[in-house]
Short mmCIF file of C-alpha atoms and ligand atoms in Angstrom, two decimals:
data_model
loop_
_atom_site.label_atom_id
_atom_site.label_comp_id
_atom_site.label_asym_id
_atom_site.label_seq_id
_atom_site.Cartn_x
_atom_site.Cartn_y
_atom_site.Cartn_z
CA MET A 27 -41.33 -18.42 -34.62
CA LEU A 28 -38.32 -18.68 -32.61
CA ASN A 29 -39.01 -18.39 -29.08
CA LYS A 30 -35.74 -18.80 -27.04
CA LYS A 31 -34.98 -18.04 -23.38
CA SER A 32 -32.58 -15.20 -22.81
CA ILE A 33 -30.52 -14.12 -19.91
CA THR A 34 -33.51 -12.01 -18.61
CA ASP A 35 -35.60 -15.17 -18.27
CA ILE A 36 -33.42 -16.89 -15.77
CA ASP A 37 -31.78 -16.21 -12.32
CA VAL A 38 -28.07 -15.65 -12.70
CA ALA A 39 -27.08 -14.38 -9.40
CA GLY A 40 -24.18 -16.09 -7.73
CA LYS A 41 -23.96 -18.49 -10.63
CA LYS A 42 -21.08 -19.25 -12.88
CA VAL A 43 -22.09 -18.25 -16.34
CA LEU A 44 -20.09 -19.31 -19.50
CA VAL A 45 -20.69 -16.80 -22.24
CA ARG A 46 -19.68 -17.46 -25.79
CA CYS A 47 -19.03 -14.00 -27.30
CA ASP A 48 -17.64 -13.01 -30.76
CA PHE A 49 -14.34 -11.37 -29.96
CA ASN A 50 -12.84 -12.21 -33.33
CA VAL A 51 -11.40 -8.76 -33.88
CA PRO A 52 -8.68 -7.57 -35.97
CA VAL A 53 -5.33 -7.39 -34.06
CA LYS A 54 -2.08 -5.88 -35.52
CA ASP A 55 1.14 -6.10 -33.54
CA GLY A 56 -0.94 -6.73 -30.18
CA VAL A 57 -3.25 -3.81 -30.79
CA ILE A 58 -7.07 -4.12 -31.75
CA THR A 59 -7.62 -2.10 -34.72
CA ASP A 60 -11.42 -2.31 -34.60
CA ASP A 61 -13.22 -3.00 -31.34
CA ASN A 62 -16.90 -2.92 -32.54
CA ARG A 63 -17.45 -6.45 -31.72
CA ILE A 64 -16.17 -5.86 -28.16
CA VAL A 65 -18.42 -2.95 -27.69
CA GLY A 66 -21.24 -4.89 -28.97
CA ALA A 67 -20.80 -7.65 -26.41
CA LEU A 68 -20.90 -5.12 -23.42
CA PRO A 69 -24.61 -4.96 -22.81
CA THR A 70 -24.81 -8.72 -22.15
CA ILE A 71 -21.62 -8.68 -20.02
CA ARG A 72 -22.69 -5.64 -18.00
CA TYR A 73 -26.17 -7.02 -17.36
CA LEU A 74 -24.58 -10.35 -15.97
CA VAL A 75 -22.23 -8.22 -13.81
CA ASP A 76 -25.06 -6.08 -12.59
CA HIS A 77 -26.99 -9.17 -11.66
CA ASN A 78 -24.22 -10.57 -9.70
CA ALA A 79 -23.33 -13.49 -11.99
CA ARG A 80 -19.72 -14.89 -12.17
CA VAL A 81 -18.89 -14.34 -15.66
CA ILE A 82 -16.77 -16.61 -17.78
CA LEU A 83 -16.24 -15.33 -21.24
CA CYS A 84 -14.98 -17.26 -24.09
CA SER A 85 -14.39 -16.77 -27.87
CA HIS A 86 -12.26 -17.66 -30.82
CA LEU A 87 -9.79 -15.13 -32.57
CA GLY A 88 -8.38 -15.92 -35.99
CA ARG A 89 -7.62 -19.43 -37.19
CA PRO A 90 -4.96 -20.97 -34.77
CA LYS A 91 -5.97 -24.34 -36.35
CA GLY A 92 -6.21 -26.36 -33.11
CA THR A 93 -2.80 -25.51 -31.57
CA PHE A 94 -1.86 -23.10 -28.75
CA ASN A 95 -0.31 -20.37 -30.69
CA LEU A 96 0.05 -17.03 -28.82
CA LYS A 97 -0.17 -15.08 -31.93
CA TYR A 98 -3.80 -15.61 -31.51
CA THR A 99 -4.05 -14.77 -27.73
CA LEU A 100 -7.07 -13.01 -26.32
CA ALA A 101 -4.93 -11.04 -24.10
CA PRO A 102 -5.66 -7.73 -25.98
CA VAL A 103 -9.30 -8.49 -25.73
CA ALA A 104 -9.08 -9.09 -21.92
CA GLU A 105 -7.35 -5.77 -21.56
CA LYS A 106 -9.78 -3.83 -23.79
CA LEU A 107 -12.70 -5.37 -21.83
CA GLY A 108 -11.17 -4.26 -18.58
CA GLU A 109 -11.03 -0.67 -19.80
CA TYR A 110 -14.58 -0.66 -20.95
CA LEU A 111 -15.86 -2.43 -17.80
CA GLY A 112 -13.77 -0.51 -15.33
CA LYS A 113 -12.61 -3.64 -13.71
CA LYS A 114 -9.97 -6.40 -14.19
CA VAL A 115 -10.78 -8.97 -16.50
CA GLU A 116 -8.50 -12.02 -15.79
CA LEU A 117 -7.29 -14.10 -18.77
CA ALA A 118 -6.83 -17.80 -18.12
CA SER A 119 -3.77 -19.21 -19.76
CA ASP A 120 -5.71 -22.09 -20.99
CA VAL A 121 -9.27 -23.14 -22.04
CA ILE A 122 -10.37 -26.14 -20.10
CA GLY A 123 -7.11 -26.74 -18.13
CA GLU A 124 -5.95 -26.05 -14.50
CA ASP A 125 -5.60 -22.30 -14.81
CA ALA A 126 -9.15 -21.88 -16.20
CA HIS A 127 -10.65 -24.05 -13.41
CA ALA A 128 -8.59 -22.27 -10.70
CA LYS A 129 -9.54 -18.83 -11.93
CA ALA A 130 -13.17 -19.86 -12.41
CA ALA A 131 -13.41 -21.18 -8.95
CA SER A 132 -12.11 -18.02 -7.37
CA LEU A 133 -14.52 -15.75 -9.11
CA LYS A 134 -16.69 -13.70 -6.75
CA ASP A 135 -20.20 -12.40 -7.70
CA GLY A 136 -19.92 -9.79 -10.46
CA ASP A 137 -16.31 -10.88 -11.40
CA VAL A 138 -15.40 -11.39 -15.15
CA MET A 139 -12.75 -13.64 -16.66
CA LEU A 140 -11.89 -14.72 -20.09
CA LEU A 141 -10.74 -18.13 -21.26
CA GLU A 142 -8.02 -18.40 -23.84
CA ASN A 143 -8.85 -18.85 -27.57
CA VAL A 144 -11.13 -21.86 -27.80
CA ARG A 145 -9.80 -22.62 -31.23
CA PHE A 146 -6.40 -23.54 -29.54
CA HIS A 147 -8.15 -26.98 -29.34
CA ALA A 148 -9.09 -28.84 -32.48
CA GLU A 149 -11.91 -30.30 -30.51
CA GLU A 150 -13.75 -27.06 -30.73
CA GLU A 151 -14.52 -26.92 -34.31
CA ALA A 152 -14.87 -30.70 -34.41
CA ASN A 153 -17.63 -30.17 -31.79
CA ASP A 154 -16.19 -32.94 -29.64
CA PRO A 155 -18.52 -34.09 -26.80
CA GLU A 156 -15.77 -34.61 -24.37
CA PHE A 157 -14.45 -31.05 -24.93
CA SER A 158 -17.94 -29.59 -24.75
CA LYS A 159 -18.47 -31.41 -21.49
CA ALA A 160 -15.10 -29.98 -20.15
CA LEU A 161 -16.17 -26.46 -21.03
CA ALA A 162 -19.56 -26.98 -19.39
CA SER A 163 -17.88 -28.23 -16.15
CA LEU A 164 -16.51 -24.61 -15.62
CA ALA A 165 -19.94 -23.26 -15.24
CA GLU A 166 -23.72 -23.57 -14.31
CA ILE A 167 -25.22 -21.82 -17.14
CA TYR A 168 -24.46 -21.29 -20.82
CA VAL A 169 -25.18 -18.04 -22.71
CA ASN A 170 -24.60 -17.81 -26.51
CA ASP A 171 -24.06 -14.24 -27.61
CA ALA A 172 -22.01 -14.91 -30.74
CA PHE A 173 -24.32 -14.60 -33.69
CA GLY A 174 -21.32 -14.51 -36.17
CA THR A 175 -20.60 -18.20 -35.39
CA ALA A 176 -24.29 -19.31 -34.72
CA HIS A 177 -24.36 -21.11 -38.05
CA ARG A 178 -21.46 -23.31 -37.02
CA ALA A 179 -22.05 -26.26 -34.75
CA HIS A 180 -18.85 -26.05 -32.59
CA ALA A 181 -18.32 -27.04 -29.05
CA SER A 182 -18.64 -23.54 -27.64
CA THR A 183 -21.36 -22.43 -29.97
CA ALA A 184 -23.71 -25.41 -29.72
CA GLY A 185 -22.17 -28.59 -28.17
CA VAL A 186 -21.90 -27.17 -24.64
CA ALA A 187 -25.55 -26.53 -24.58
CA ASP A 188 -26.03 -30.39 -24.20
CA TYR A 189 -24.67 -30.14 -20.70
CA LEU A 190 -25.96 -26.78 -19.30
CA PRO A 191 -29.12 -24.70 -19.22
CA ALA A 192 -28.72 -22.62 -22.44
CA VAL A 193 -30.00 -19.12 -23.17
CA CYS A 194 -29.14 -16.23 -25.53
CA GLY A 195 -27.55 -12.94 -24.80
CA PHE A 196 -28.87 -9.55 -25.98
CA LEU A 197 -27.12 -9.77 -29.46
CA ILE A 198 -28.65 -12.99 -30.48
CA GLN A 199 -31.94 -12.06 -28.82
CA LYS A 200 -32.10 -8.99 -31.10
CA GLU A 201 -31.10 -11.11 -34.20
CA ILE A 202 -34.02 -13.54 -33.37
CA ASP A 203 -36.48 -10.77 -32.69
CA VAL A 204 -35.72 -8.58 -35.55
CA MET A 205 -34.77 -10.86 -38.25
CA GLY A 206 -37.04 -13.76 -37.13
CA LYS A 207 -40.04 -11.46 -37.10
CA ALA A 208 -39.15 -10.04 -40.62
CA LEU A 209 -39.03 -13.71 -41.94
CA ASP A 210 -42.05 -15.05 -40.13
CA ASP A 211 -44.41 -12.23 -39.84
CA PRO A 212 -43.26 -9.16 -41.67
CA ASP A 213 -45.12 -5.79 -41.74
CA ARG A 214 -45.92 -5.40 -45.48
CA PRO A 215 -44.78 -4.32 -48.14
CA PHE A 216 -41.75 -6.38 -47.47
CA VAL A 217 -38.77 -5.50 -49.56
CA ALA A 218 -35.58 -7.43 -49.88
CA ILE A 219 -32.50 -6.02 -51.61
CA LEU A 220 -29.57 -8.41 -52.48
CA GLY A 221 -26.36 -7.40 -54.09
CA GLY A 222 -22.55 -8.18 -53.44
CA ALA A 223 -20.11 -10.35 -55.23
CA LYS A 224 -20.93 -13.81 -53.70
CA VAL A 225 -23.25 -14.71 -56.52
CA ALA A 226 -23.43 -18.52 -56.06
CA ASP A 227 -23.79 -18.20 -52.18
CA LYS A 228 -26.63 -15.87 -52.30
CA LEU A 229 -28.79 -17.34 -55.04
CA SER A 230 -30.03 -19.91 -52.62
CA VAL A 231 -31.39 -17.12 -50.38
CA ILE A 232 -33.45 -15.89 -53.24
CA GLU A 233 -35.60 -18.96 -53.36
CA ASN A 234 -36.41 -18.62 -49.68
CA LEU A 235 -37.20 -14.93 -49.96
CA LEU A 236 -39.46 -15.26 -52.91
CA SER A 237 -41.89 -16.95 -50.84
CA LYS A 238 -41.90 -14.11 -48.27
CA VAL A 239 -41.29 -10.74 -50.01
CA ASP A 240 -43.54 -8.36 -51.98
CA ILE A 241 -40.57 -6.92 -53.97
CA LEU A 242 -37.22 -8.43 -54.53
CA ILE A 243 -34.50 -5.97 -55.68
CA ILE A 244 -31.34 -7.47 -57.19
CA GLY A 245 -28.18 -5.38 -57.75
CA GLY A 246 -24.41 -5.30 -57.31
CA GLY A 247 -22.49 -8.35 -58.84
CA MET A 248 -25.59 -10.58 -58.53
CA ALA A 249 -27.54 -8.73 -61.13
CA TYR A 250 -25.55 -9.87 -64.33
CA THR A 251 -26.53 -13.53 -63.98
CA PHE A 252 -30.20 -12.53 -63.91
CA LEU A 253 -29.60 -9.99 -66.85
CA ALA A 254 -27.96 -12.77 -68.78
CA ALA A 255 -31.01 -15.11 -67.84
CA GLN A 256 -33.13 -12.51 -69.61
CA GLY A 257 -30.95 -12.86 -72.67
CA LYS A 258 -29.08 -9.47 -72.15
CA LYS A 259 -25.48 -8.88 -72.97
CA THR A 260 -23.33 -8.43 -69.72
CA GLY A 261 -19.91 -7.92 -71.28
CA THR A 262 -17.09 -8.84 -68.95
CA SER A 263 -19.20 -8.25 -65.72
CA LEU A 264 -19.32 -10.82 -62.89
CA LEU A 265 -21.26 -13.82 -64.07
CA ASP A 266 -21.90 -17.24 -62.79
CA GLU A 267 -22.82 -19.10 -65.98
CA SER A 268 -23.71 -22.29 -64.11
CA LYS A 269 -26.53 -20.44 -62.46
CA ILE A 270 -28.16 -18.72 -65.48
CA GLU A 271 -30.77 -21.46 -65.79
CA TYR A 272 -31.49 -21.18 -62.11
CA CYS A 273 -31.95 -17.36 -62.41
CA ALA A 274 -34.24 -17.90 -65.33
CA ASP A 275 -36.25 -20.19 -62.99
CA MET A 276 -36.44 -17.65 -60.36
CA LEU A 277 -37.63 -14.92 -62.81
CA LYS A 278 -40.54 -17.35 -63.65
CA LYS A 279 -41.19 -18.26 -59.90
CA ALA A 280 -41.29 -14.46 -59.03
CA GLU A 281 -43.98 -13.99 -61.70
CA GLU A 282 -45.96 -17.06 -60.53
CA LYS A 283 -45.88 -15.73 -56.92
CA GLY A 284 -46.72 -12.08 -57.95
CA VAL A 285 -43.49 -10.93 -56.50
CA LYS A 286 -42.21 -7.75 -58.27
CA LEU A 287 -38.47 -8.40 -59.18
CA LEU A 288 -36.49 -5.34 -59.88
CA LEU A 289 -33.28 -5.49 -61.77
CA PRO A 290 -30.90 -2.56 -62.80
CA VAL A 291 -32.07 -0.58 -65.80
CA ASP A 292 -28.68 1.31 -66.19
CA THR A 293 -25.21 0.27 -65.25
CA VAL A 294 -21.95 2.13 -64.52
CA VAL A 295 -19.34 0.35 -66.56
CA SER A 296 -15.59 0.44 -66.92
CA PRO A 297 -13.11 -1.28 -69.24
CA VAL A 298 -11.11 -2.78 -66.17
CA PHE A 299 -11.76 -3.50 -62.40
CA PRO A 300 -10.08 -0.71 -60.51
CA GLU A 301 -6.62 -1.56 -59.22
CA PRO A 302 -6.09 -0.68 -56.43
CA ILE A 303 -9.72 -1.03 -55.57
CA ASP A 304 -10.01 2.60 -54.58
CA GLY A 305 -7.84 3.94 -57.39
CA PRO A 306 -8.89 6.13 -60.33
CA VAL A 307 -11.40 4.62 -62.65
CA GLU A 308 -12.83 5.58 -65.99
CA VAL A 309 -16.59 5.10 -66.13
CA GLU A 310 -19.64 5.61 -68.15
CA THR A 311 -23.23 4.81 -67.73
CA VAL A 312 -25.01 2.26 -70.15
CA CYS A 313 -28.39 0.72 -70.51
CA SER A 314 -28.53 -2.65 -68.65
CA CYS A 315 -29.84 -4.26 -71.64
CA CYS A 316 -26.70 -4.15 -73.69
CA ILE A 317 -23.45 -3.73 -71.68
CA PRO A 318 -20.46 -3.49 -74.25
CA ASP A 319 -18.55 -6.65 -74.73
CA ASP A 320 -15.41 -5.15 -73.44
CA LYS A 321 -16.93 -3.40 -70.41
CA MET A 322 -17.87 -4.61 -66.91
CA GLY A 323 -20.71 -3.40 -64.68
CA LEU A 324 -19.35 -2.09 -61.36
CA ASP A 325 -22.39 -0.02 -60.05
CA ILE A 326 -25.96 0.67 -60.63
CA GLY A 327 -26.83 3.72 -62.62
CA GLU A 328 -28.71 6.79 -61.86
CA LYS A 329 -32.11 5.66 -62.97
CA THR A 330 -31.62 2.45 -61.12
CA ARG A 331 -30.84 4.22 -57.99
CA GLU A 332 -34.01 6.05 -58.31
CA LEU A 333 -36.06 2.96 -59.23
CA PHE A 334 -34.66 1.16 -56.04
CA ALA A 335 -34.98 4.11 -53.71
CA ASN A 336 -38.68 4.41 -54.79
CA ALA A 337 -39.38 0.83 -54.12
CA VAL A 338 -37.93 1.28 -50.59
CA LYS A 339 -40.11 4.25 -50.03
CA GLY A 340 -43.32 2.33 -49.79
CA ALA A 341 -42.01 -0.52 -47.59
CA LYS A 342 -42.78 -1.34 -43.92
CA THR A 343 -40.01 -3.96 -43.79
CA VAL A 344 -36.68 -3.92 -45.71
CA VAL A 345 -33.95 -6.40 -45.70
CA TRP A 346 -30.61 -5.53 -47.40
CA ASN A 347 -27.63 -7.95 -48.00
CA GLY A 348 -24.90 -7.02 -50.42
CA PRO A 349 -23.56 -3.77 -51.67
CA MET A 350 -24.93 -2.32 -55.15
CA GLY A 351 -21.51 -1.84 -56.59
CA VAL A 352 -17.82 -1.69 -55.72
CA PHE A 353 -18.46 0.62 -52.85
CA GLU A 354 -14.79 0.64 -51.78
CA ASN A 355 -14.17 2.91 -54.67
CA PRO A 356 -15.65 6.42 -54.22
CA THR A 357 -16.76 6.73 -57.90
CA LEU A 358 -18.52 3.32 -57.74
CA ALA A 359 -20.21 3.90 -54.38
CA LYS A 360 -23.13 5.89 -55.48
CA GLY A 361 -25.60 3.06 -55.84
CA THR A 362 -24.65 1.68 -52.39
CA ILE A 363 -25.01 5.14 -50.88
CA ALA A 364 -28.41 5.68 -52.62
CA VAL A 365 -29.76 2.46 -51.07
CA ALA A 366 -28.34 3.11 -47.68
CA GLN A 367 -29.87 6.64 -47.73
CA ALA A 368 -33.14 5.11 -48.84
CA LEU A 369 -33.13 2.82 -45.82
CA ALA A 370 -31.98 5.62 -43.42
CA ASP A 371 -34.82 7.82 -44.71
CA SER A 372 -37.53 5.02 -44.30
CA ASP A 373 -39.99 4.48 -41.42
CA ALA A 374 -39.85 0.77 -42.11
CA VAL A 375 -38.10 -1.75 -40.01
CA THR A 376 -34.75 -1.82 -41.85
CA ILE A 377 -32.31 -4.71 -41.39
CA VAL A 378 -28.89 -4.78 -42.98
CA GLY A 379 -27.00 -8.21 -43.05
CA GLY A 380 -23.67 -9.28 -44.53
CA GLY A 381 -20.18 -8.23 -43.66
CA ASP A 382 -19.35 -5.79 -46.44
CA SER A 383 -22.91 -4.33 -46.41
CA ALA A 384 -22.88 -3.65 -42.65
CA ALA A 385 -19.33 -2.09 -43.17
CA ALA A 386 -20.59 0.09 -45.89
CA VAL A 387 -23.60 1.29 -43.96
CA GLN A 388 -21.21 2.03 -41.03
CA GLN A 389 -18.43 3.76 -43.03
CA LEU A 390 -21.03 5.86 -45.01
CA GLY A 391 -22.48 7.08 -41.64
CA PHE A 392 -26.03 5.62 -41.84
CA ALA A 393 -25.76 3.20 -39.04
CA SER A 394 -27.76 5.00 -36.45
CA LYS A 395 -30.60 5.27 -38.93
CA ILE A 396 -30.91 1.54 -39.39
CA THR A 397 -33.28 -0.61 -37.26
CA HIS A 398 -30.85 -3.49 -37.08
CA ILE A 399 -27.32 -4.24 -38.46
CA SER A 400 -26.75 -7.86 -38.21
CA THR A 401 -23.44 -8.80 -36.40
CA GLY A 402 -22.84 -11.97 -38.46
CA GLY A 403 -22.34 -12.12 -42.22
CA GLY A 404 -22.49 -15.82 -42.97
CA ALA A 405 -24.94 -16.43 -40.09
CA SER A 406 -27.34 -13.85 -41.33
CA LEU A 407 -27.19 -15.24 -44.82
CA GLU A 408 -28.15 -18.72 -43.48
CA PHE A 409 -30.86 -17.10 -41.54
CA LEU A 410 -32.26 -15.50 -44.72
CA GLU A 411 -31.93 -18.83 -46.46
CA GLY A 412 -34.50 -20.30 -43.78
CA LYS A 413 -31.83 -22.65 -42.41
CA GLN A 414 -31.69 -23.64 -38.73
CA LEU A 415 -28.62 -22.13 -37.14
CA PRO A 416 -27.04 -24.69 -34.62
CA GLY A 417 -26.09 -21.85 -32.21
CA ILE A 418 -29.68 -20.76 -31.86
CA THR A 419 -31.44 -24.15 -32.19
CA CYS A 420 -29.49 -25.50 -29.23
CA LEU A 421 -30.89 -22.85 -26.88
CA ASN A 422 -33.76 -23.52 -24.39
CA ASP A 423 -37.23 -22.70 -25.49
CA LYS A 424 -39.24 -20.19 -23.47
P1 ADP B 507 -21.73 -9.00 -47.97
O1 ADP B 507 -20.37 -9.15 -47.30
O2 ADP B 507 -22.49 -7.80 -47.58
O3 ADP B 507 -22.38 -10.14 -47.88
P2 ADP B 507 -20.45 -9.72 -50.47
O4 ADP B 507 -19.23 -10.11 -49.71
O5 ADP B 507 -21.15 -10.67 -51.23
O6 ADP B 507 -21.28 -8.87 -49.52
O7 ADP B 507 -20.01 -8.73 -51.56
C1 ADP B 507 -19.15 -7.42 -51.28
C2 ADP B 507 -18.37 -7.19 -52.41
O8 ADP B 507 -19.09 -7.25 -53.66
C3 ADP B 507 -17.66 -5.87 -52.34
O9 ADP B 507 -16.38 -6.01 -52.12
C4 ADP B 507 -18.15 -5.19 -53.65
O10 ADP B 507 -16.80 -4.49 -54.22
C5 ADP B 507 -18.40 -6.25 -54.53
N1 ADP B 507 -19.30 -5.85 -55.70
C6 ADP B 507 -20.36 -5.18 -55.63
N2 ADP B 507 -20.89 -5.10 -56.79
C7 ADP B 507 -19.95 -5.55 -57.57
C8 ADP B 507 -19.89 -5.60 -59.16
N3 ADP B 507 -20.81 -5.15 -59.97
N4 ADP B 507 -18.73 -6.22 -59.67
C9 ADP B 507 -17.83 -6.88 -58.95
N5 ADP B 507 -17.89 -6.63 -57.53
C10 ADP B 507 -18.94 -6.12 -56.96
MG1 MG B 508 -18.44 -10.11 -47.71
#
């Protein structure tokens, strides 16, 4: 069980605290189009301000590829933060340079500043020790609150912890508490639901989950490789032929372990993938045992929606990663809505991970009824795979 120190376990008053946040927000013409990640970071920042820390925030934004490119400046983030916090957030014009040091040195208790985009330095993603040391020299304490990059060993997400006391902020703390508990010591029955399009990426999650869950539900684009492994016809549906054998293996493993593995029993099909994705689409529902040769499965059918929702009903812990269909299209969103609704109606601990699943739950208006929506797509996937995340491993134990 992960037992990492958080900001509430240490004394931050009067100390310079370097906080790695995830401010990788979409920016168009200098305007932030979705500030969810900034809002998500506020509890940790406010706690530090209220406890008289001298707060030095840092983050990456976009892919500047190791050069100073003001197209990727964090200036809009500094301004937005200032609005939310009701106080000026100074933006350093560099990351580890003179301006960063000067501004850090002049911080007073409760002040907040932001370093420029850490990925202006190639040393960031290379996890260069000298760069980590330089970052660390700005502060006395390191806080990681960027779960979205916790699966990466970069200087600001992991390397810097070699040189400073290192603890987590509230976002990572919640990931550890809720996801960590679900994977280590879940209330049962424990149901996992996997879907989405990244078939090969997620197949490796299945192996880990099979040794933990009571019921494993597979829908979305992942399902067809499993259906193929059962010898069923999948038409032109998304299929990873190189993984058919693996899926057959997993079906066998599930049986050996007594895990109930649920696959779609009916499928919403169309002759073509909708173009544009939310454009009109001609659909019919067929049995999942024999999808016609010239049709592709794009959502789970009505019987499957009921089957999956019923499985969720009895659960005490539910983890969901990946939409059940092409939810971007209203005609093909029914499966995803049904599963989101089932989680919302459930008294279980419900956890949603994955960029698109999290977006779906938010867009569909179910977010407030979910116990925890993970803030990192790739990171939550690696967490589910049972991998060690460098951005968490590097933190001090309690
Ligand atoms: P997440 O980001 O939640 O981890 P993925 O990125 O793996 O999920 O997959 C999300 C995408 O999967 C969505 O864009 C959705 O349209 C697509 N998808 C879901 N079901 C299907 C399907 N049957 N065929 C093709 N694409 C699908
Ligand atoms: Mg995705």
